C-alpha positions as CSV (number, residue, x, y, z in Angstrom):
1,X,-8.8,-16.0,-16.9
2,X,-10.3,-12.5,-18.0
3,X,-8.3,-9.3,-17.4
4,X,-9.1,-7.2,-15.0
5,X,-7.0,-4.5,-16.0
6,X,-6.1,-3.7,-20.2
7,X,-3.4,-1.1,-19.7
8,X,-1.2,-3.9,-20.2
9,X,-1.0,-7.2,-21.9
10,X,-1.3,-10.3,-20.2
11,X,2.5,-11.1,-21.4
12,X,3.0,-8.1,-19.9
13,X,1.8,-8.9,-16.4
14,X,3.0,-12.1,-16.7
15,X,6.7,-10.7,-17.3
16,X,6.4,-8.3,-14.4
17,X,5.3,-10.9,-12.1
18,X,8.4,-13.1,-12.7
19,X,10.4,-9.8,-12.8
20,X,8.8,-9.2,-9.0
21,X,9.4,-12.4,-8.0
22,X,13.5,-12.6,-9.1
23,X,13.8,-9.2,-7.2
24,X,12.6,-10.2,-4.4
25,X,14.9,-13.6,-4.1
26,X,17.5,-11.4,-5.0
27,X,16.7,-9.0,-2.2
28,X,16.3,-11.8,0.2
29,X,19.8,-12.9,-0.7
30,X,21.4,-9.8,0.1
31,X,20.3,-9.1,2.9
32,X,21.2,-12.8,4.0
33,X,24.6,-12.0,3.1
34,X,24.7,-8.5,4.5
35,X,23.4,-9.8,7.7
36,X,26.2,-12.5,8.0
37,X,28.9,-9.9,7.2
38,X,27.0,-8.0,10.3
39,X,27.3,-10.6,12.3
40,X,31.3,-11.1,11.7
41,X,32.5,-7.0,11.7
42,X,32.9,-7.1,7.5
43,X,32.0,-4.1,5.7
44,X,32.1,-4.1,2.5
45,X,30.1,-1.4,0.7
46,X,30.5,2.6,1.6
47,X,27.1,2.6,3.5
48,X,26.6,0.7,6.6
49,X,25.2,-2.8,6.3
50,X,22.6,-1.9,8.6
51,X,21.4,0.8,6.7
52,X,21.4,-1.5,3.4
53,X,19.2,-4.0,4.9
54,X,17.0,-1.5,5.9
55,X,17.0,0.1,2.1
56,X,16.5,-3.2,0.8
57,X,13.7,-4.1,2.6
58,X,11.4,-1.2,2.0
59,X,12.1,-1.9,-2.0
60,X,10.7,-5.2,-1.0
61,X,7.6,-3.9,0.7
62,X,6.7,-2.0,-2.6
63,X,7.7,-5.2,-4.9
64,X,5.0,-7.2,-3.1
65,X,2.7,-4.9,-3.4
66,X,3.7,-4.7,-7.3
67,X,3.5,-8.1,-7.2
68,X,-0.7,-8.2,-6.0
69,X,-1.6,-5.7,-8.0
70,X,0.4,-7.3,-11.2
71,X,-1.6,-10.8,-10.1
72,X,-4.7,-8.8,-9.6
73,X,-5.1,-7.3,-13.4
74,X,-3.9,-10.3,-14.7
75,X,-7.3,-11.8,-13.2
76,X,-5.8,-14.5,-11.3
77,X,-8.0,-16.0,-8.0
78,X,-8.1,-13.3,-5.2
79,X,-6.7,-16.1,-2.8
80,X,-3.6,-16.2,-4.3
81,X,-2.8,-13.2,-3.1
82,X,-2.8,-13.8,0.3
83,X,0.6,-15.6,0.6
84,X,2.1,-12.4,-1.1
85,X,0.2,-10.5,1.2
86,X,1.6,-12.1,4.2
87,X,4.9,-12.3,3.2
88,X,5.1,-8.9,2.6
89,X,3.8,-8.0,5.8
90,X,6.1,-10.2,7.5
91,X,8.9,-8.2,5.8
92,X,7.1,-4.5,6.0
93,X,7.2,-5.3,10.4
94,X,10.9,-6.7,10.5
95,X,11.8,-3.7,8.5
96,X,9.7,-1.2,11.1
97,X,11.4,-2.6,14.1
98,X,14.4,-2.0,12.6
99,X,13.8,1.7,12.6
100,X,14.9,4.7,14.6
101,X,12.6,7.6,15.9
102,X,15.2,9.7,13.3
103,X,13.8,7.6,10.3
104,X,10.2,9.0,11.0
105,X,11.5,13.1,12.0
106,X,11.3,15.3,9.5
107,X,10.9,19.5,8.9
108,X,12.1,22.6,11.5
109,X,11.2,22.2,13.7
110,X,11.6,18.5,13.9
111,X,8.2,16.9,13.5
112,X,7.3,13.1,12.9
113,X,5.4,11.8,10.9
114,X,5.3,9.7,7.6
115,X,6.9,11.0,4.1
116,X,4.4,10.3,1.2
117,X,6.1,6.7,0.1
118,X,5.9,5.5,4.3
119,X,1.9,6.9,3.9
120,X,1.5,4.6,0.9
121,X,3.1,1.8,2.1
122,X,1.0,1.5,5.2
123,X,-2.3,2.7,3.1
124,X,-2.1,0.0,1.3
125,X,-1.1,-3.2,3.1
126,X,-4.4,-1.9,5.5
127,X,-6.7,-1.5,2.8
128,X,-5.6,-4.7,1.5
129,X,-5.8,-6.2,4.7
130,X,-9.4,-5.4,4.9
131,X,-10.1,-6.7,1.7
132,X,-9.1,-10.1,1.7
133,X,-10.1,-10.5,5.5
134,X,-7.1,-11.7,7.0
135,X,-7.5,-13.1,10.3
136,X,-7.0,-10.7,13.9
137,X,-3.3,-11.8,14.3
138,X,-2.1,-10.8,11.2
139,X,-3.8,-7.5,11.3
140,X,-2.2,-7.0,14.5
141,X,0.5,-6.4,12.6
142,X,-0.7,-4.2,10.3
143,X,-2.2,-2.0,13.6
144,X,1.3,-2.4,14.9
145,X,3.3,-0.7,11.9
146,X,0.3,2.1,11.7
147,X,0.9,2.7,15.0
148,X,5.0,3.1,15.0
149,X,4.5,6.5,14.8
150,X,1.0,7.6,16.3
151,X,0.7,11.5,14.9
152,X,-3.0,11.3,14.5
153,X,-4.4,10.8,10.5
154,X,-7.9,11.0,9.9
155,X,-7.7,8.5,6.6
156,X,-5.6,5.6,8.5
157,X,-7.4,6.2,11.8
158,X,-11.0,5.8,10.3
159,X,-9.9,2.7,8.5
160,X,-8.7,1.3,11.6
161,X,-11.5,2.7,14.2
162,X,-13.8,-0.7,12.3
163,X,-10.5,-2.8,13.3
164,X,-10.0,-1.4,17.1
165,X,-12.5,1.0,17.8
166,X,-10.1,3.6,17.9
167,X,-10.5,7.8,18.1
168,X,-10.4,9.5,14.9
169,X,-9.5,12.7,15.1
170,X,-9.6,15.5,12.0
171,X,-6.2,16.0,11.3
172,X,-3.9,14.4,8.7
173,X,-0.7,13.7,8.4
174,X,2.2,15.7,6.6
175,X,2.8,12.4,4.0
176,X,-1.0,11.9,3.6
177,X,-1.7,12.8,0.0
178,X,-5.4,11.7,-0.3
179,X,-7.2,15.0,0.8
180,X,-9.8,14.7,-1.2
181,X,-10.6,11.8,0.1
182,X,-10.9,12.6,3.6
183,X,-12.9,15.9,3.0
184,X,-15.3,13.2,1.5
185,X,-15.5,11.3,4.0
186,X,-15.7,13.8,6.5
187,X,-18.7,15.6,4.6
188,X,-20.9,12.7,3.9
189,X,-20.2,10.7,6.5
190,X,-22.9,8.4,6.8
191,X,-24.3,9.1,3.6
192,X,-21.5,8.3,1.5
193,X,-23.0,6.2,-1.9
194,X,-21.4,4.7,-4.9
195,X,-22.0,7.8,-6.8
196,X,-19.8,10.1,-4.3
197,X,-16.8,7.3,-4.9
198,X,-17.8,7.2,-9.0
199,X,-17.5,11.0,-8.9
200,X,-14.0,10.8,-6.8
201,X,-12.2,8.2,-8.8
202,X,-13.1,9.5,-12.3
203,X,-12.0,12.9,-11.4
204,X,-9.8,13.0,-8.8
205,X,-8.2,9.7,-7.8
206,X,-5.7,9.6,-10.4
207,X,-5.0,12.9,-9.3
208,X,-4.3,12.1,-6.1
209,X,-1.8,8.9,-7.3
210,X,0.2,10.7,-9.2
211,X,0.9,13.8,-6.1
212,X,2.2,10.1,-4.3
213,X,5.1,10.7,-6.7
214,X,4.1,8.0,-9.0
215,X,4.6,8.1,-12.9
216,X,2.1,7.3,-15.5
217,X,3.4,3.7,-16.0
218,X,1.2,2.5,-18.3
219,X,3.0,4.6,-20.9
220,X,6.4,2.4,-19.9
221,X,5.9,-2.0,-20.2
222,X,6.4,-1.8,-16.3
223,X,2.6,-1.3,-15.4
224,X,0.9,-3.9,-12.8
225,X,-2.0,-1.9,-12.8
226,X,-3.9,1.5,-11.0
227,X,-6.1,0.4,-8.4
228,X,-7.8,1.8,-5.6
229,X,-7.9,-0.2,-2.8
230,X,-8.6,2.5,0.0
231,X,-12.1,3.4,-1.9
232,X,-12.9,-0.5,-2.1
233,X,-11.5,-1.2,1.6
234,X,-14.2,1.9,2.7
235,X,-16.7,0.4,0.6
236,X,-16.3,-3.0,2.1
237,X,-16.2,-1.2,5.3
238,X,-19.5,0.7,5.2
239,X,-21.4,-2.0,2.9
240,X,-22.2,0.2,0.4
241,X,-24.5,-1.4,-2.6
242,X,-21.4,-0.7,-5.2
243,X,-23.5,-2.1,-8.2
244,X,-22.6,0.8,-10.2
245,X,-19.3,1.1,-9.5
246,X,-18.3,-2.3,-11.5
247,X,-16.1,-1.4,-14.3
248,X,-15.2,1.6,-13.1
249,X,-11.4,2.6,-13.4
250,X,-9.5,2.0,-10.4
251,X,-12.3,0.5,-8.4
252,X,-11.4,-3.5,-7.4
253,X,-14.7,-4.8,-7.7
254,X,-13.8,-8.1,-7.7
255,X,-11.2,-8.1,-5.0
256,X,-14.3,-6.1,-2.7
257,X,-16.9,-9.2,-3.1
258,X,-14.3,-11.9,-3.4
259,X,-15.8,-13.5,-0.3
């Protein structure tokens, strides 16, 4: 099994994955036992059980994702990763439904829309969604939670308008951080290549990644890898000949021609 990312060792991965995978038993325990104090009137913490729950499960909606990416660099089979893929999912729409319009309303005056970690959250389980082809149903899903709050964004609206044929309209939302992206996208248009995307994620991707609010984490042993999955979902999307893009950072070559 070769590497498909060398920012961190393969003891490394291997160590983050089990770390990934005790948190989230953990978490599901909690929230068992939060929800049966729910269910009986105990309270036992200064914030509401509810609101808990809630917590918890969005830190389990990123530790999934940490979870495929970790799997990913390690170099395991792409397949694997659609169990962790589902499972998350299943968590990321009980934990949507469980939201008020409040959770998404943000500014003065009150607008809503999604905060930066919300954007990434969603960018990613449809991008990854795309890339290992999960059937109509689950996507549903996926549409579903996009759609929870429907303030237009050009980036998660094109990616879904090959899903549902929806409009895309130009604006983006306040928690979309990827604007270079989109102002490639909306200048190339049809003509995108592989050497607009080998420009964008030498220079600018990172860039982008890190104004998410993420850390450099190679430099700490908690890395499971930088990947771009929104420039391999549009690649997969628009069939691009991505030939020379293989080896290039960020870009999941493997996890675009998996199939």
């Amino acid at each position: 099994m070769e590497q498909r990312e060398s920012l961190n060792s393969a003891e490394g991965l291997r160590k983050n994955i089990s770390l990934d995978e005790e948190f989230i038993q953990k978490d599901l325990a909690k929230i068992s036992s939060l929800l049966e104090d729910e269910a009986i009137g105990i309270q036992r913490h200064k914030n509401p059980n509810l609101y808990i729950i809630k917590r918890t499960r969005l830190k389990m909606v990123e530790e999934y994702l940490d979870l495929i990416k970790a799997k990913y660099s390690l170099g395991g089979p792409i397949n694997n990763l659609l169990e962790d893929y589902t499972e998350g999912l299943t968590v990321f729409e009980t934990l949507w439904a469980s939201m008020e319009d409040s959770d998404f309303t943000f500014g003065k005056p009150c607008k809503p829309f999604y905060n930066s970690w919300h954007y990434w959250l969603i960018l990613s389980y449809i991008c990854l969604g795309i890339l290992l082809e999960v059937d109509d149903g689950i996507f549903q899903k996926v549409i579903k939670i996009r759609d929870r709050v429907p303030t237009p964004d050009f980036l998660l609206d094109y990616l879904l308008s090959f899903k549902d044929g929806r409009e895309v309209y130009q604006e983006t939302i306040a928690g979309n951080q990827f604007k270079s992206l989109v102002k490639l996208l909306k200048e190339k248009g049809a003509d995108l290549a592989a050497v607009d995307f080998n420009k964008y994620l030498i220079k600018q991707w990172f860039k982008d990644y890190k104004r998410m609010g993420w850390e450099e984490s190679h430099m700490d042993d908690y890395h499971t890898g930088y990947w771009s999955f929104e420039t391999g979902a549009i690649v997969k999307l628009l069939k691009i000949d991505d030939g020379s893009l293989k080896g290039i950072p960020y870009y999941p070559y493997d996890l675009v021609h998996w199939l």
